[in-house]
Coordinates of C-alpha atoms in Angstrom, one line a residue:
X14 CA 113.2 93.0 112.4
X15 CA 111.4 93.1 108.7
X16 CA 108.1 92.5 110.3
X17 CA 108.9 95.2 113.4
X18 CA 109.8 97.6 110.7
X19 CA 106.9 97.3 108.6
X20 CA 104.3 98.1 112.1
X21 CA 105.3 102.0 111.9
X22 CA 105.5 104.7 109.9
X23 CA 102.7 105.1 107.1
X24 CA 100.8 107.5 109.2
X25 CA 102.9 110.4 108.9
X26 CA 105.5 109.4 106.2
X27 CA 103.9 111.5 103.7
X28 CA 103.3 114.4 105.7
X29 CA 105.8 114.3 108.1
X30 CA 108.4 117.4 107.0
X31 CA 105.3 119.7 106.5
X32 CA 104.3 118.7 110.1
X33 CA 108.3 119.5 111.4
X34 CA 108.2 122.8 109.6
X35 CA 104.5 123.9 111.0
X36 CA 105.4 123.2 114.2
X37 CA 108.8 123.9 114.2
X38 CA 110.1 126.3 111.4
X39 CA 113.9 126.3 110.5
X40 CA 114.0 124.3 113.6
X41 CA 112.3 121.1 112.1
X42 CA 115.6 119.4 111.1
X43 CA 116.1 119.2 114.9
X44 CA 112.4 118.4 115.8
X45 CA 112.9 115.4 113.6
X46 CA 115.9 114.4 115.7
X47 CA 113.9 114.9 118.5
X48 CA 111.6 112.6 117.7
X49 CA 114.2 109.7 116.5
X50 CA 115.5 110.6 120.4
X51 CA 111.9 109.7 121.9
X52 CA 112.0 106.6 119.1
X53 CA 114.7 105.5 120.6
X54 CA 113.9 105.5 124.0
X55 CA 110.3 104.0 123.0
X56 CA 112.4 101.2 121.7
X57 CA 114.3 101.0 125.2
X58 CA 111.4 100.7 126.6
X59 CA 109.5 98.4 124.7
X60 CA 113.0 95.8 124.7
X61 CA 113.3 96.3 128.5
X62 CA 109.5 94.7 128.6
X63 CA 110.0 91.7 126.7
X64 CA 113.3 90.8 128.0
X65 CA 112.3 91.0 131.5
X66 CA 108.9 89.3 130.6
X67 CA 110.0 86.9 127.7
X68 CA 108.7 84.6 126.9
X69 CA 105.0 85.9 127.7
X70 CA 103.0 87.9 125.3
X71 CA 102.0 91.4 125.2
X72 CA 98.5 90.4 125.6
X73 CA 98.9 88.6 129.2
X74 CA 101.7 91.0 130.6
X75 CA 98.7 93.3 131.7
X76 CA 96.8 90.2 133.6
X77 CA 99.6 89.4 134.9
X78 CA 101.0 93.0 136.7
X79 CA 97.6 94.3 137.5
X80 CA 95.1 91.1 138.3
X81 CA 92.5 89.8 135.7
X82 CA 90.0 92.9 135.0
X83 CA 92.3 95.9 135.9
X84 CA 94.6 93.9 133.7
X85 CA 92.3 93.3 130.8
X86 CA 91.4 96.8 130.2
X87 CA 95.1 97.8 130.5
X88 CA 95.8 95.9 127.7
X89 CA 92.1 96.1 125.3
X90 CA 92.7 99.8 125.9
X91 CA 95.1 99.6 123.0
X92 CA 92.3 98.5 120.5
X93 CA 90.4 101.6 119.8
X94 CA 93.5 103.6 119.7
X95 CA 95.2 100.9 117.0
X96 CA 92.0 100.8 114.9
X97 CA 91.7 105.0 114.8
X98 CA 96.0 104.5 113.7
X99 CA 95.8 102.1 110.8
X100 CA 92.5 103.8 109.6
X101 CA 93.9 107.1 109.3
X102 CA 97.1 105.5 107.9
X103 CA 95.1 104.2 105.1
X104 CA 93.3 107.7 104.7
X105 CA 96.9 108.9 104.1
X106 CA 98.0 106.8 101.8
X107 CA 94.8 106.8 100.2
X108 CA 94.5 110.1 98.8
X109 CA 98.2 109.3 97.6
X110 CA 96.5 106.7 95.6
X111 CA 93.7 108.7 94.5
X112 CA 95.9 111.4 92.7
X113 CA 97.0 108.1 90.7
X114 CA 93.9 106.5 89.9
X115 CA 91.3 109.7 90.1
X116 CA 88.6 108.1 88.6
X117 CA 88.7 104.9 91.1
X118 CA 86.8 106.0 94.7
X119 CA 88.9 105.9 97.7
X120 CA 86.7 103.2 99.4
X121 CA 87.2 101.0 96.1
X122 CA 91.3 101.6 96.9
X123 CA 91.3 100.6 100.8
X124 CA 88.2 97.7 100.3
X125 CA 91.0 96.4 98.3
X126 CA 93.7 96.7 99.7
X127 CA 91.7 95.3 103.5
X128 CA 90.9 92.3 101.4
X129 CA 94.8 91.5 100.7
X130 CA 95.4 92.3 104.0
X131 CA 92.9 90.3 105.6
X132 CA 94.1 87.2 103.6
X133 CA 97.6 87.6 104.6
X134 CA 96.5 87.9 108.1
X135 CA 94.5 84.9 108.4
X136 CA 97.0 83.3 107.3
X137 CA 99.5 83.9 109.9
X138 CA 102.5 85.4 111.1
X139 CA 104.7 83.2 109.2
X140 CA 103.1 84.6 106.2
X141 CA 103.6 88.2 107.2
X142 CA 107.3 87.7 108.2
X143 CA 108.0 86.3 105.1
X144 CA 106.5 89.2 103.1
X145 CA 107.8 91.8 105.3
X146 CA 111.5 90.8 105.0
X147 CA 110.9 90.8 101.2
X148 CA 109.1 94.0 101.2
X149 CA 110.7 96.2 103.8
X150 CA 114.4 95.6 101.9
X151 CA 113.0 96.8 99.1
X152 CA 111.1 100.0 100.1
X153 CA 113.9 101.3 102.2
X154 CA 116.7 100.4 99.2
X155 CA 115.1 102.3 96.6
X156 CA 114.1 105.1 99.2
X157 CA 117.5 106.1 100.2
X158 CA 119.2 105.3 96.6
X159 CA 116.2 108.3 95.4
X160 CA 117.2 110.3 98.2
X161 CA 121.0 110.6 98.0
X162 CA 120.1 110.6 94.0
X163 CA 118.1 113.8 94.3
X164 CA 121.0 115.1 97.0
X165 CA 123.4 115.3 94.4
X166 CA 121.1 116.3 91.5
X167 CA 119.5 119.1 93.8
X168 CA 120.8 123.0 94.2
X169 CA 120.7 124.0 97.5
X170 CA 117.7 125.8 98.8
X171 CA 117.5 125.0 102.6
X172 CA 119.4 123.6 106.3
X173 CA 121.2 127.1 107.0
X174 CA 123.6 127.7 110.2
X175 CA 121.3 129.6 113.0
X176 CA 120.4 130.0 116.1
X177 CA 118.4 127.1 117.3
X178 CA 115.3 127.4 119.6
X179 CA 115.0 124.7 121.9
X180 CA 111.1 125.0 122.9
X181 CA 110.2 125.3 119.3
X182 CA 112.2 121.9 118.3
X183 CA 111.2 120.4 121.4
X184 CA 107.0 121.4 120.4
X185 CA 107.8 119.9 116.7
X186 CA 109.3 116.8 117.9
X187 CA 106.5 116.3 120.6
X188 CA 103.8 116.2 117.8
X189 CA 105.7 114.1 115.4
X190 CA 105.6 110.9 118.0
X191 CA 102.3 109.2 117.0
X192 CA 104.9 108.2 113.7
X193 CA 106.1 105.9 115.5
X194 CA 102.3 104.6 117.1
X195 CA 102.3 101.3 115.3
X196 CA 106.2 100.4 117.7
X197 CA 104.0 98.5 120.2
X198 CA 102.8 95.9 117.9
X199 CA 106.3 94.4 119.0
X200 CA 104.6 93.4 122.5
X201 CA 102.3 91.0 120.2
X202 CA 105.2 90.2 118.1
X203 CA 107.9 89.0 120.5
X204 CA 107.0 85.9 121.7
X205 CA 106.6 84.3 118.4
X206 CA 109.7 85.5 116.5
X207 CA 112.0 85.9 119.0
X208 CA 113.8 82.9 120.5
X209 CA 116.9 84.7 122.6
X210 CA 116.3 87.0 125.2
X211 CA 119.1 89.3 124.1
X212 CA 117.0 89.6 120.8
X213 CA 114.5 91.3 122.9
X214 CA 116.3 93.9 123.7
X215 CA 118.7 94.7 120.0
X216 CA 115.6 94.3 117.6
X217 CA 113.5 97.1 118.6
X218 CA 116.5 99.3 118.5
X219 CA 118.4 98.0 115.4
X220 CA 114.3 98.8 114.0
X221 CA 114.1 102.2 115.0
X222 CA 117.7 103.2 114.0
X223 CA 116.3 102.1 110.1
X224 CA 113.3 104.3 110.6
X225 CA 115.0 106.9 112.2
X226 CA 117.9 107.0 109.7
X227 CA 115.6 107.3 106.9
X228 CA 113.5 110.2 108.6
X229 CA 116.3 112.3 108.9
X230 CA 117.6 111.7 105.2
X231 CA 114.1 112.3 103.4
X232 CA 113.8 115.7 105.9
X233 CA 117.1 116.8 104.6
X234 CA 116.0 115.9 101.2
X235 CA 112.8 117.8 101.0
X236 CA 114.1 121.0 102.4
X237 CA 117.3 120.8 99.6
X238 CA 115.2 120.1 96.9
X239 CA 112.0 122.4 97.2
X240 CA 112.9 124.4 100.6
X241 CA 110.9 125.5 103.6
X242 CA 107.8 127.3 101.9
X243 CA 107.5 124.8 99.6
X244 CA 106.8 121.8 102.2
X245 CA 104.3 123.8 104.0
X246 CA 102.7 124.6 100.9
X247 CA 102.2 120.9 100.2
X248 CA 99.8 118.8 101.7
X249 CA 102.4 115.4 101.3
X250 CA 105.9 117.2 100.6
X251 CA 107.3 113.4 101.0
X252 CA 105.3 112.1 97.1
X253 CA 105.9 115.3 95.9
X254 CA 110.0 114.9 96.3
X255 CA 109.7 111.6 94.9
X256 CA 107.9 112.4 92.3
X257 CA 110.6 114.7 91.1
X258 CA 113.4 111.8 91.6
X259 CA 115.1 111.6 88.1
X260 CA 117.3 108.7 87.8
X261 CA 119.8 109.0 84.6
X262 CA 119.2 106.3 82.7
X263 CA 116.3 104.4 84.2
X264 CA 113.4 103.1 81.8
X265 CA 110.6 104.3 83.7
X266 CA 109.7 108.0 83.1
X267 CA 107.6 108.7 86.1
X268 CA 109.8 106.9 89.0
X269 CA 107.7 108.7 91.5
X270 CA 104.6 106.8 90.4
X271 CA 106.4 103.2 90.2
X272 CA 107.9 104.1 94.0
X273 CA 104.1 104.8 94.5
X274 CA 103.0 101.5 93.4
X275 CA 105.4 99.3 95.2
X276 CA 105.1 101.5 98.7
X277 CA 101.3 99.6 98.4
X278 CA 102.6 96.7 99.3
X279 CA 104.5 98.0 102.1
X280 CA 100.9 99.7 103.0
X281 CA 99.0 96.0 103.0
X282 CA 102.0 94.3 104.8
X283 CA 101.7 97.2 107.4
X284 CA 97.6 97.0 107.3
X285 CA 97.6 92.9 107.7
X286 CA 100.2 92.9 110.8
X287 CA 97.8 95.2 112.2
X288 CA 94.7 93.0 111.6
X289 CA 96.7 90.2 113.1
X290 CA 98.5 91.9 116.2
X291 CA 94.9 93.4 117.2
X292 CA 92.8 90.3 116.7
X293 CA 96.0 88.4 118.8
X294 CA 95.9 91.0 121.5
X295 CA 92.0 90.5 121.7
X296 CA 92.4 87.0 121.6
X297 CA 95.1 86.2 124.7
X298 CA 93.7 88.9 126.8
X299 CA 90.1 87.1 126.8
X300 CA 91.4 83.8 126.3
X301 CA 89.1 82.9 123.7
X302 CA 90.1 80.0 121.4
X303 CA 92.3 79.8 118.5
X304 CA 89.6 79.1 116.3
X305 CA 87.9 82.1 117.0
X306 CA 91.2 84.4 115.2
X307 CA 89.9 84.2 112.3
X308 CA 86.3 86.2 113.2
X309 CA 88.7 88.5 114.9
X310 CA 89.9 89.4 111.7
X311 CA 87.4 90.0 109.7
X312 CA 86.2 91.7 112.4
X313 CA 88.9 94.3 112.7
X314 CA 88.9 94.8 109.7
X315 CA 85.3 95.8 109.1
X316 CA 85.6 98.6 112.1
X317 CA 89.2 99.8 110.4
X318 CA 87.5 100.3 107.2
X319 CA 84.3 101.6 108.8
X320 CA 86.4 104.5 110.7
X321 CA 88.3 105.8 107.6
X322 CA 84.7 105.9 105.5
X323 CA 83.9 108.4 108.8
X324 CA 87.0 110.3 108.4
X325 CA 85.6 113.5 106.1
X326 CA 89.2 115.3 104.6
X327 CA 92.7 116.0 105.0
X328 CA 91.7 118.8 107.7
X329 CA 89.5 116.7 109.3
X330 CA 92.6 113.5 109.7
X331 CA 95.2 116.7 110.9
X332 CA 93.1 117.1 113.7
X333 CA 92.7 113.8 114.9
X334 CA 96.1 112.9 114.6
X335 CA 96.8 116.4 116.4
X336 CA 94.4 115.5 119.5
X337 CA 93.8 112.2 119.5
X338 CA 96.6 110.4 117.8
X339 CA 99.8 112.7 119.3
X340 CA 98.3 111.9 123.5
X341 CA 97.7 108.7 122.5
X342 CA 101.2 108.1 121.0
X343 CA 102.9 109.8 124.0
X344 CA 100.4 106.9 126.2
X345 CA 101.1 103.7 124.4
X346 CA 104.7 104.1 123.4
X347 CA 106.1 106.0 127.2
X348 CA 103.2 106.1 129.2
X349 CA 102.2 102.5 129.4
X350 CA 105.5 101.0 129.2
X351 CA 106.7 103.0 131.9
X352 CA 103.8 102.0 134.2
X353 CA 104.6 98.2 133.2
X354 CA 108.1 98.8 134.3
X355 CA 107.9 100.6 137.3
X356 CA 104.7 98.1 138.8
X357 CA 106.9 95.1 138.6
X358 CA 109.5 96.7 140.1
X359 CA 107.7 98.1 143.3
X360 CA 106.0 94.3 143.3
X361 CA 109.7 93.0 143.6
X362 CA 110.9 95.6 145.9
X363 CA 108.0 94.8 148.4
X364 CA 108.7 90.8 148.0
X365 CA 105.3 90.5 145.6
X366 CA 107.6 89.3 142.9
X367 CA 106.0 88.0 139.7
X368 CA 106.6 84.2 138.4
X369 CA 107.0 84.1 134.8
X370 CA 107.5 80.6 132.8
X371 CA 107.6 79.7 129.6
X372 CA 103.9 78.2 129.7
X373 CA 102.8 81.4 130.2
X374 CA 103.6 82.2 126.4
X375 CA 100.5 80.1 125.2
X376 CA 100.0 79.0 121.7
X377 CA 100.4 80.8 118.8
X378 CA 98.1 78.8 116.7

């Protein structure tokens, strides 16, 4: 569930309340409920697929359903999308960095950080499990304990009784999905980690109720502390809150920058199950040998880092997150799944039912 819950998230985490008030004003509390609604039924989804199809990977349900080519490009289709993701993850969290460490070039930060990554990734999921459940605890721990903190330090400034406009909250929480993009690494994920069937189904959603939970409380947190104008004023309203996070009694002065600095980690853990889940999903849906994983990764790699070097500014990554990332999001996480769904389903209403065995699963290497 560590792992799952460390696949999600950095793309809009530091953005996300200015994007809920843009597009949804007073409204964006309920925009951001929105969106843990569409979470949740992403997760439904996604544990539906794997429990009906365990033990198989994510990488050979598409073979499977829709023949060998038809069924390749099903599933490869997710590459370029998950590669345009984690590089404009990175490109977040990167000028994050940046306003720490001016004098070190962005490319420097991210080389650095896709060289941890990488190494983590090669060498396996085990690896990444084991740093994820250390990791994610941590993060979310010291996330909420700063949150409620600055609740009850804070003087009211925001969330107000009125009327609530539907098609406004409905707009915001459209646009917010792609937060959630990196959910269907789980599809790559399941067949490794989880050994019950009812697992399927409870992780993902045990997951996204973290995620969602947490959303709701660093929303309510930003507009208390600095208030509606001041997250649209800021370009990542989520640091600046943090930043202003004053624990009595703590050591460090600057808590915002030590959160800062220990959120990196999270980053590479997210970055290196990325490297691995795309280089896996490469790998089952050509069948190419295990050996070959590790090119894979390198290789993923290089065209991650090569697509944030492209990326220009903060306007330019709005936009593409704004057209590419939010139909893409609505694609992987509803589209596709649905289309899984409802294909094997016709197949077994017209008596074209699919055999699934364990062998099918393949070796994880």
């Amino acid at each position: 569930m560590c792992l799952l819950s460390t696949s999600f998230l950095p793309l809009l985490f530091w953005v996300f309340p200015r994007y809920a008030v843009s597009f949804s004003g007073i409204d964006g509390q309920w925009a951001i409920l929105g969106v843990c609604l569409f979470g949740i039924l992403s997760a439904v989804l996604h544990g539906w697929i794997n429990k009906t199809f365990y033990p198989i990977s994510g990488g050979q349900i598409g073979e499977m359903i829709f023949g060998k080519w038809l069924g390749r490009f099903f599933t490869l289709s997710y590459i370029p999308g998950y590669i345009l993701f984690v590089s404009l993850s990175l490109f977040s969290f990167s000028l994050i960095l940046k306003s720490i460490l001016p004098n070190t070039p962005r490319f420097v930060i991210v080389s650095s950080m896709g060289m941890v990554a990488m190494i983590g990734a090669l060498y396996g999921l085990e690896t990444l499990a084991s740093s994820a459940s250390l990791i994610f605890p941590i993060i979310l721990g010291i996330l909420c304990f700063s949150c409620i903190n600055s609740l009850i330090h804070a003087h009211w400034t925001g969330i107000f009784y009125h009327p609530v406009n539907l098609q406004q909250s409905l707009f915001g929480a459209e646009h917010l999905f792609p937060i959630f993009l990196g959910f269907s690494l789980y599809l790559i994920l399941n067949p490794y980690v989880i050994q019950h069937r009812r697992e399927s189904f409870s992780i993902p959603l045990l997951s996204m109720a973290f995620a969602t939970g947490t959303l709701i409380l660093i929303y309510v947190t930003s507009v208390v502390v600095i208030g509606y104008s001041g997250i649209q004023s800021l370009t990542h309203p989520t640091e600046f809150v943090l930043q202003l996070a004053q624990l009595q009694g703590l050591l460090v002065e600057r808590f915002g920058i030590v959160f800062v600095s220990l959120v990196t980690f999270f980053e590479v853990v997210f970055f290196s199950n990325h490297l691995w889940g795309l280089s896996e999903t490469i790998m089952k849906s050509l069948n190419l040998s295990v050996h070959i994983r590790a090119w894979l990764v390198v290789g993923v790699t290089v065209a991650v880092i090569s697509v944030f070097q492209v990326v220009p500014n903060q306007q330019a990554w709005d936009n593409l997150v704004n057209q590419v990332l939010f139909p893409l999001s609505w694609f992987y996480l509803i589209g596709q799944p649905i289309l899984i769904l409802s294909t094997y389903h016709l197949r077994k209403a017209l008596g074209k039912g699919l055999i699934i065995t364990p062998s099918s699963s393949g070796d994880v290497g």
